[in-house]
Amino acid sequence: MSFKGFRTGKSIKSEAEEPSEELSLLKDSLSNPGRRRSYESAEDGEIEEGGHSSFLPTTTSTHRRHQFKFKRPAKKSPTILILTCLIILSVTLIISLYLGLIPSFEAEHPSHQINWNRPPPRNRQWSNYYGLLRPKIGSKEWKMLYPPSKPAGPRPLESWIKRYDYLRSISSSNQLDSPLSTTWTNPQAKLSMQTGLAEYPEGTIFNSDPNGICSYRRASCLRGETEDRGIGLQDIWLGKNHTWSINFDDGPLPPSTSLYKFLDQQDETATHFWVGSNVRDYPELALQAWKRGDHLAVHTWSHAHLTTLSDFEILGELGWTIQIIHDLTGLVPLYYRPPYGDVDNRVRALAKHVFGLTTTLWNCDSSDWSLNQTFALGDFLDPPMNGFGVQESVGMINGHINQPDKSVGKIILEHELSFESVEAFKLTFPNLKQNSWSTCNLADCLDLPWYQ
């Protein structure tokens, strides 16, 4: 037999058809209406203030109590579970990065070329989420990632030192074609503050003799194919037929803005041999040159005499300049120019074998560095030439332009060091076109790759 509750319409089986536990529950509810009423109201959520139900109890309360007693909890949404897992993974990743548990790029073997994708170590502060966020380019925090401009020879990163140690371990002073043999045989010079020249120990051979150091500043020694003897340390200083390489040292600096504007007007690109600390101080100008399509190269971090520095100090001067250019642009320079032309075989070998840089010099000069040294940087500033102004520099440049023999292209030494030096370039540029020179940046004039 069965009967129905008037509210639900659901059947309630007879006592004979129910299990013994259900029979006892039914009897209990019939004998105790108050308990039946509380079970029913608790399930329906209909207990009003004061503890009384708004509906009369019915004979369906046993069935309702049975439903309430064995009701299963609702399943959790899979979205919540996914979000929870993502939060746990994110927290684990952040902790791992902070503690350095994840291997860095610097773990590569030093026999490989340096991986510049590893940014410099960051200060761990709450404002940058303890080093996880890279500071804004040009900010005080960003500039703190790099060394100051003084003293010369900033400390190199560990990966550069490992590369150097590996190459030196496989080099020998008795084997001239080994990568860093010159670091065993070439002495470190000392800078004379009276003359601005690098002074070597007595008996040092400055020329390209097999036992010589091939100093450009002291003996105008250039390392060509003959002088190189297959070692792989050749210099660049000659241009190709009818080409004039547009290139500038010492930027980026405030006068660079005027230079970029003029180059835009002439639809020309140039090679910039940059001082790394100037890139740190004027990153917006560096980005402007890169975005306009100019060719970027290295001119050391602090414009120091490289031959007067130790091996590690040379690594710092070249390496930090490469690093900051790469951090801004993602590019790895292929060429460098030693400040003052101060280079010998030891410097050439460190630049080439540790960093992959090619030594780049010049075959004609504008002497525009003497015009204004307001922004000049370096361990020794050459005194300006008396009576030498913009017109004198223009005259020197035009003298090179007007040479009838164009079989050897020109790689001129010019600077974006001052507004006067930029003005000298502007005044002589029309004469370049009138004399049928093919103007281009250094790499394009030589048909060479721009970067590594």
Coordinates of C-alpha atoms in Angstrom, one line a residue:
M1 CA 0.0 0.0 0.0
S2 CA 1.2 3.6 -0.6
F3 CA 0.1 7.2 0.0
K4 CA 1.1 10.6 -1.2
G5 CA 2.1 13.7 0.5
F6 CA -0.1 16.6 -0.5
R7 CA 2.8 18.9 -1.1
T8 CA 5.2 16.7 -3.1
G9 CA 3.0 14.2 -4.7
K10 CA 5.7 11.6 -4.1
S11 CA 4.7 8.0 -3.0
I12 CA 5.6 6.7 0.4
K13 CA 5.9 2.9 0.6
S14 CA 4.0 0.9 3.2
E15 CA 5.8 -0.3 6.3
A16 CA 5.8 -3.8 5.0
E17 CA 7.7 -2.7 1.9
E18 CA 10.3 -0.6 3.7
P19 CA 13.5 -1.8 5.3
S20 CA 13.5 -2.0 9.1
E21 CA 15.5 1.3 9.5
E22 CA 12.9 3.2 7.5
L23 CA 10.1 1.7 9.5
S24 CA 11.6 2.9 12.7
L25 CA 12.1 6.4 11.3
L26 CA 8.4 6.5 10.2
K27 CA 7.2 5.3 13.6
D28 CA 9.4 7.9 15.3
S29 CA 8.1 10.7 13.2
L30 CA 4.4 9.7 13.8
S31 CA 4.9 9.5 17.5
N32 CA 6.8 12.7 17.7
P33 CA 5.3 15.4 15.5
G34 CA 7.8 18.1 16.7
R35 CA 10.8 16.2 15.5
R36 CA 9.1 15.5 12.2
R37 CA 8.3 19.2 11.8
S38 CA 12.0 20.2 12.5
Y39 CA 13.3 17.6 10.0
E40 CA 11.0 18.8 7.3
S41 CA 11.6 22.5 7.8
A42 CA 15.3 22.0 8.1
E43 CA 15.4 20.4 4.7
D44 CA 13.2 23.0 3.0
G45 CA 14.9 26.0 4.7
E46 CA 11.5 27.2 5.9
I47 CA 12.1 27.8 9.6
E48 CA 10.9 31.2 10.3
E49 CA 12.1 33.6 13.0
G50 CA 10.8 32.1 16.3
G51 CA 11.4 28.5 15.2
H52 CA 8.0 27.7 13.6
S53 CA 7.4 26.4 10.1
S54 CA 5.0 28.3 7.8
F55 CA 3.5 25.0 6.6
L56 CA 1.8 22.2 8.4
P57 CA 3.7 18.9 8.6
T58 CA 2.5 16.1 6.4
T59 CA 3.0 12.4 6.2
T60 CA 5.7 12.9 3.6
S61 CA 8.1 14.1 6.3
T62 CA 9.7 10.7 6.7
H63 CA 10.5 10.6 3.0
R64 CA 11.8 14.2 3.3
R65 CA 13.9 13.3 6.3
H66 CA 15.3 10.3 4.4
Q67 CA 16.2 12.7 1.5
F68 CA 17.8 15.2 3.8
K69 CA 19.8 12.6 5.7
F70 CA 21.4 10.9 2.7
K71 CA 21.7 14.0 0.4
R72 CA 25.2 14.1 -1.2
P73 CA 27.2 17.4 -1.3
A74 CA 27.4 19.3 -4.6
K75 CA 30.5 18.7 -6.7
K76 CA 33.1 21.4 -6.9
S77 CA 33.4 23.3 -10.2
P78 CA 36.5 22.1 -12.2
T79 CA 37.3 25.8 -12.8
I80 CA 38.0 26.3 -9.1
L81 CA 40.3 23.3 -9.1
I82 CA 42.2 24.6 -12.2
L83 CA 42.6 28.0 -10.7
T84 CA 43.9 26.5 -7.4
C85 CA 46.5 24.5 -9.3
L86 CA 47.6 27.5 -11.2
I87 CA 48.0 29.6 -8.1
I88 CA 50.1 26.8 -6.5
L89 CA 52.3 26.5 -9.6
S90 CA 52.8 30.2 -9.8
V91 CA 53.9 30.5 -6.2
T92 CA 56.3 27.6 -6.6
L93 CA 57.8 29.2 -9.7
I94 CA 58.3 32.6 -8.0
I95 CA 60.0 31.0 -5.0
S96 CA 62.2 28.9 -7.3
L97 CA 63.3 31.9 -9.3
Y98 CA 64.0 33.9 -6.2
L99 CA 66.0 31.2 -4.6
G100 CA 67.9 30.5 -7.8
L101 CA 66.6 26.9 -8.1
I102 CA 66.0 27.1 -11.8
P103 CA 69.3 26.8 -13.8
S104 CA 70.5 30.0 -15.4
F105 CA 71.8 30.6 -18.9
E106 CA 75.3 31.0 -17.4
A107 CA 75.5 27.2 -16.8
E108 CA 76.7 26.7 -20.4
H109 CA 80.1 25.3 -21.1
P110 CA 82.8 28.1 -21.6
S111 CA 83.9 26.5 -24.8
H112 CA 80.7 27.9 -26.4
Q113 CA 80.2 31.5 -27.4
I114 CA 78.8 33.7 -24.6
N115 CA 75.0 33.8 -24.3
W116 CA 74.0 37.4 -23.9
N117 CA 70.4 36.6 -23.2
R118 CA 71.1 36.4 -19.5
P119 CA 70.5 39.9 -18.1
P120 CA 72.7 41.4 -15.4
P121 CA 71.9 40.5 -11.8
R122 CA 69.1 42.7 -10.3
N123 CA 68.7 44.2 -7.0
R124 CA 66.1 42.2 -5.0
Q125 CA 63.7 44.8 -3.6
W126 CA 60.0 44.7 -2.8
S127 CA 59.4 47.4 -5.5
N128 CA 60.5 45.0 -8.3
Y129 CA 59.0 41.9 -6.7
Y130 CA 62.5 40.9 -5.3
G131 CA 64.2 41.0 -8.7
L132 CA 61.6 39.2 -10.8
L133 CA 60.5 42.4 -12.7
R134 CA 62.9 44.1 -15.0
P135 CA 63.1 47.9 -14.2
K136 CA 62.0 50.4 -16.8
I137 CA 64.6 51.5 -19.3
G138 CA 66.3 54.7 -18.2
S139 CA 65.0 54.5 -14.6
K140 CA 67.4 54.8 -11.7
E141 CA 66.9 51.1 -10.9
W142 CA 67.7 50.2 -14.6
K143 CA 70.9 52.2 -14.5
M144 CA 72.0 50.5 -11.3
L145 CA 72.2 47.2 -13.3
Y146 CA 75.3 48.5 -15.0
P147 CA 78.7 49.8 -13.7
P148 CA 79.5 53.5 -13.3
S149 CA 81.7 55.2 -15.9
K150 CA 84.6 55.4 -13.5
P151 CA 86.9 53.9 -12.7
A152 CA 88.0 52.2 -15.9
G153 CA 87.8 48.4 -16.2
P154 CA 84.5 47.4 -14.5
R155 CA 84.4 43.9 -13.0
P156 CA 83.3 41.4 -15.7
L157 CA 80.5 38.9 -15.3
E158 CA 81.2 35.4 -14.2
S159 CA 80.4 33.9 -17.6
W160 CA 83.0 36.1 -19.3
I161 CA 85.6 35.1 -16.8
K162 CA 84.8 31.4 -17.3
R163 CA 85.2 31.9 -21.1
Y164 CA 88.5 33.6 -20.6
D165 CA 89.8 30.9 -18.1
Y166 CA 88.9 28.2 -20.6
L167 CA 90.6 29.8 -23.5
R168 CA 93.7 30.5 -21.5
S169 CA 93.9 27.0 -20.3
I170 CA 94.1 25.7 -23.9
S171 CA 96.6 28.4 -24.9
S172 CA 100.4 28.3 -24.8
S173 CA 103.1 31.0 -24.9
N174 CA 105.0 28.7 -27.3
Q175 CA 102.1 28.3 -29.7
L176 CA 101.3 31.6 -31.4
D177 CA 98.1 30.4 -33.1
S178 CA 96.5 29.3 -29.8
P179 CA 93.7 31.7 -28.8
L180 CA 95.2 33.7 -25.9
S181 CA 98.9 33.1 -26.4
T182 CA 99.5 36.9 -26.4
T183 CA 98.1 37.1 -22.8
W184 CA 101.2 35.1 -21.8
T185 CA 103.7 37.0 -23.9
N186 CA 102.4 40.7 -24.3
P187 CA 103.1 43.0 -21.3
Q188 CA 100.5 45.3 -19.8
A189 CA 101.4 48.9 -20.4
K190 CA 101.2 51.9 -18.0
L191 CA 99.5 55.2 -19.0
S192 CA 101.6 58.3 -18.9
M193 CA 99.6 61.2 -17.6
Q194 CA 102.1 63.6 -19.2
T195 CA 101.9 62.3 -22.7
G196 CA 98.8 60.2 -22.8
L197 CA 100.7 57.3 -24.3
A198 CA 100.9 53.7 -23.1
E199 CA 104.4 53.0 -21.9
Y200 CA 105.7 49.4 -22.1
P201 CA 108.7 47.8 -20.5
E202 CA 112.1 48.5 -22.1
G203 CA 112.8 46.2 -25.0
T204 CA 109.2 45.8 -26.1
I205 CA 108.9 45.4 -29.9
F206 CA 106.0 47.6 -31.2
N207 CA 105.9 46.4 -34.8
S208 CA 104.4 43.3 -36.5
D209 CA 107.5 41.2 -35.9
P210 CA 106.5 37.7 -34.8
N211 CA 107.8 38.7 -31.3
G212 CA 106.2 42.2 -31.5
I213 CA 103.0 43.4 -30.0
C214 CA 101.8 45.4 -33.1
S215 CA 100.9 48.6 -31.3
Y216 CA 98.8 51.0 -33.5
R217 CA 99.3 54.0 -31.1
R218 CA 103.0 53.6 -30.7
A219 CA 104.1 52.3 -34.1
S220 CA 101.0 52.7 -36.4
C221 CA 101.2 48.9 -36.7
L222 CA 98.2 47.4 -38.5
R223 CA 97.5 43.7 -38.7
G224 CA 96.7 42.8 -42.2
E225 CA 96.7 39.4 -43.9
T226 CA 100.5 39.3 -44.1
E227 CA 101.1 40.4 -40.6
D228 CA 98.4 38.1 -39.2
R229 CA 100.1 34.9 -40.5
G230 CA 96.8 33.0 -40.3
I231 CA 96.1 33.6 -36.6
G232 CA 92.8 35.4 -37.2
L233 CA 93.4 38.8 -35.6
Q234 CA 93.3 41.0 -38.7
D235 CA 92.3 44.6 -38.4
I236 CA 89.8 46.5 -40.5
W237 CA 91.0 50.0 -41.7
L238 CA 90.7 50.1 -45.5
G239 CA 87.4 50.7 -47.4
K240 CA 86.4 49.2 -50.7
N241 CA 86.7 51.1 -54.0
H242 CA 84.8 54.4 -54.1
T243 CA 83.2 53.9 -50.7
W244 CA 83.1 56.3 -47.9
S245 CA 82.1 54.8 -44.5
I246 CA 79.9 57.0 -42.4
N247 CA 80.8 56.2 -38.8
F248 CA 81.1 58.1 -35.5
D249 CA 82.7 57.5 -32.1
D250 CA 81.7 58.3 -28.5
G251 CA 77.9 58.4 -28.7
P252 CA 75.2 58.5 -27.8
L253 CA 75.3 62.0 -26.5
P254 CA 73.0 65.1 -26.8
P255 CA 74.7 66.2 -30.1
S256 CA 73.5 62.9 -31.5
T257 CA 70.0 64.2 -31.9
S258 CA 71.1 66.7 -34.5
L259 CA 73.1 64.0 -36.3
Y260 CA 70.2 61.6 -36.5
K261 CA 67.9 64.3 -37.9
F262 CA 70.5 65.2 -40.6
L263 CA 71.0 61.5 -41.5
D264 CA 67.2 61.1 -41.8
Q265 CA 67.1 64.1 -44.2
Q266 CA 69.8 62.5 -46.3
D267 CA 68.3 59.0 -46.1
E268 CA 71.6 57.6 -44.8
T269 CA 72.6 55.1 -42.2
A270 CA 75.8 55.3 -40.1
T271 CA 77.9 53.0 -37.9
H272 CA 78.1 54.2 -34.2
F273 CA 81.0 53.0 -32.1
W274 CA 79.3 53.5 -28.7
V275 CA 80.7 54.2 -25.3
G276 CA 78.7 51.8 -23.0
S277 CA 78.3 54.2 -20.1
N278 CA 76.8 56.8 -22.5
V279 CA 74.3 54.2 -23.6
R280 CA 73.4 53.8 -19.9
D281 CA 73.0 57.6 -19.5
Y282 CA 71.2 58.3 -22.8
P283 CA 69.2 55.1 -23.6
E284 CA 66.5 57.0 -25.4
L285 CA 69.1 58.3 -27.9
A286 CA 70.5 54.8 -28.3
L287 CA 67.0 53.4 -29.0
Q288 CA 66.5 56.2 -31.5
A289 CA 69.6 55.3 -33.5
W290 CA 68.7 51.6 -33.5
K291 CA 65.1 52.2 -34.6
R292 CA 66.2 54.4 -37.4
G293 CA 68.2 51.5 -38.7
D294 CA 71.8 52.5 -37.9
H295 CA 74.6 50.0 -37.4
L296 CA 75.8 49.6 -33.7
A297 CA 79.4 48.8 -32.6
V298 CA 81.5 48.9 -29.5
H299 CA 83.9 51.7 -28.2
T300 CA 84.4 50.3 -24.7
W301 CA 82.5 51.2 -21.5
S302 CA 84.5 54.2 -20.2
H303 CA 86.7 55.2 -23.2
A304 CA 89.9 53.9 -21.6
H305 CA 93.3 53.0 -22.9
L306 CA 92.9 49.3 -23.3
T307 CA 96.6 48.3 -23.4
T308 CA 97.0 49.8 -19.9
L309 CA 94.4 47.6 -18.4
S310 CA 94.6 44.0 -17.0
D311 CA 92.9 41.1 -18.9
F312 CA 89.9 41.2 -16.6
E313 CA 89.5 45.0 -16.9
I314 CA 89.6 44.7 -20.7
L315 CA 86.8 42.0 -20.4
G316 CA 84.8 44.5 -18.4
E317 CA 85.2 47.4 -20.8
L318 CA 84.2 45.4 -23.8
G319 CA 81.7 43.0 -22.2
W320 CA 79.5 45.5 -20.5
T321 CA 79.2 47.6 -23.7
I322 CA 78.1 44.5 -25.6
Q323 CA 75.7 43.6 -22.8
I324 CA 73.9 46.9 -22.6
I325 CA 73.6 47.1 -26.4
H326 CA 72.1 43.6 -26.4
D327 CA 69.8 44.4 -23.5
L328 CA 68.3 47.3 -25.4
T329 CA 68.2 45.9 -28.9
G330 CA 68.7 42.1 -28.8
L331 CA 71.8 42.5 -31.0
V332 CA 75.4 41.3 -30.5
P333 CA 77.9 43.7 -32.0
L334 CA 80.6 42.3 -34.3
Y335 CA 83.0 45.3 -34.4
Y336 CA 84.8 47.4 -31.9
R337 CA 87.1 50.4 -32.1
P338 CA 89.8 50.9 -29.4
P339 CA 89.7 54.4 -27.9
Y340 CA 92.7 56.6 -29.0
G341 CA 93.6 53.7 -31.4
D342 CA 95.3 52.1 -28.4
V343 CA 95.5 48.4 -29.3
D344 CA 98.0 45.6 -29.3
N345 CA 97.9 41.9 -29.9
R346 CA 96.8 41.1 -26.4
V347 CA 93.8 43.4 -26.7
R348 CA 93.0 42.0 -30.2
A349 CA 93.1 38.4 -28.9
L350 CA 90.8 39.1 -25.9
A351 CA 88.3 41.0 -28.1
K352 CA 88.3 38.3 -30.8
H353 CA 88.4 35.1 -28.9
V354 CA 86.4 35.9 -25.8
F355 CA 83.7 38.2 -27.4
G356 CA 83.9 37.6 -31.1
L357 CA 84.8 41.3 -31.9
T358 CA 86.9 42.5 -34.8
T359 CA 89.3 45.4 -34.4
T360 CA 88.3 48.3 -36.5
L361 CA 90.5 51.4 -37.1
W362 CA 90.7 54.1 -39.8
N363 CA 92.7 55.4 -42.7
C364 CA 91.8 59.1 -42.5
D365 CA 91.2 61.6 -39.7
S366 CA 89.0 64.6 -39.2
S367 CA 90.6 65.7 -35.8
D368 CA 87.1 66.8 -34.8
W369 CA 87.7 65.4 -31.3
S370 CA 89.6 68.7 -30.6
L371 CA 86.7 71.0 -31.3
N372 CA 84.8 70.7 -28.0
Q373 CA 85.3 68.3 -25.2
T374 CA 82.3 69.1 -23.0
F375 CA 81.0 65.6 -23.2
A376 CA 84.4 63.9 -23.4
L377 CA 85.0 60.9 -21.3
G378 CA 88.2 58.8 -20.7
D379 CA 91.2 58.1 -18.5
F380 CA 93.1 60.8 -20.3
L381 CA 91.8 63.7 -22.4
D382 CA 94.1 64.9 -25.2
P383 CA 94.4 68.7 -25.0
P384 CA 92.7 70.5 -27.8
M385 CA 94.8 71.8 -30.7
N386 CA 95.4 75.6 -30.6
G387 CA 93.6 77.5 -33.3
F388 CA 91.7 74.5 -34.5
G389 CA 88.0 75.2 -35.2
V390 CA 85.1 73.8 -37.2
Q391 CA 86.5 75.3 -40.5
E392 CA 89.9 73.6 -39.9
S393 CA 88.2 70.3 -39.4
V394 CA 86.1 70.9 -42.5
G395 CA 89.3 71.6 -44.4
M396 CA 90.8 68.3 -43.3
I397 CA 87.8 66.3 -44.2
N398 CA 87.5 68.0 -47.7
G399 CA 91.1 67.2 -48.3
H400 CA 90.4 63.5 -48.0
I401 CA 87.2 63.8 -50.1
N402 CA 88.9 65.7 -52.9
Q403 CA 91.6 63.1 -53.4
P404 CA 91.4 61.9 -57.1
D405 CA 92.4 58.3 -56.3
K406 CA 89.3 56.5 -55.0
S407 CA 90.6 53.0 -55.5
V408 CA 90.9 52.7 -51.8
G409 CA 87.8 53.5 -49.9
K410 CA 87.8 55.7 -46.8
I411 CA 87.1 54.8 -43.2
I412 CA 87.2 58.2 -41.6
L413 CA 87.6 58.9 -37.8
E414 CA 84.7 61.2 -36.8
H415 CA 82.8 61.8 -33.6
E416 CA 79.4 62.7 -32.4
L417 CA 81.1 64.1 -29.3
S418 CA 80.1 67.7 -29.8
F419 CA 77.7 69.9 -31.8
E420 CA 80.8 71.3 -33.5
S421 CA 81.9 67.9 -34.7
V422 CA 78.4 67.1 -36.0
E423 CA 78.4 70.5 -37.8
A424 CA 81.7 69.7 -39.5
F425 CA 80.1 66.4 -40.9
K426 CA 77.1 68.3 -42.1
L427 CA 79.1 70.9 -43.9
T428 CA 81.2 68.3 -45.8
F429 CA 78.5 65.9 -46.7
P430 CA 77.4 67.7 -49.9
N431 CA 81.0 67.5 -51.1
L432 CA 81.0 63.7 -50.7
K433 CA 78.2 63.4 -53.2
Q434 CA 79.7 65.9 -55.6
N435 CA 82.9 63.8 -55.7
S436 CA 81.1 60.6 -56.5
W437 CA 81.8 58.8 -53.3
S438 CA 79.4 55.9 -52.4
T439 CA 78.3 56.7 -48.9
C440 CA 77.2 53.9 -46.5
N441 CA 77.7 52.6 -43.0
L442 CA 80.8 50.6 -42.3
A443 CA 79.4 47.1 -42.7
D444 CA 77.6 47.9 -45.9
C445 CA 80.6 49.6 -47.4
L446 CA 82.7 46.5 -46.8
D447 CA 79.9 44.0 -47.7
L448 CA 80.3 42.4 -44.2
P449 CA 77.7 41.2 -41.7
W450 CA 76.3 43.8 -39.3
Y451 CA 76.2 41.7 -36.2
Q452 CA 77.3 38.3 -34.8

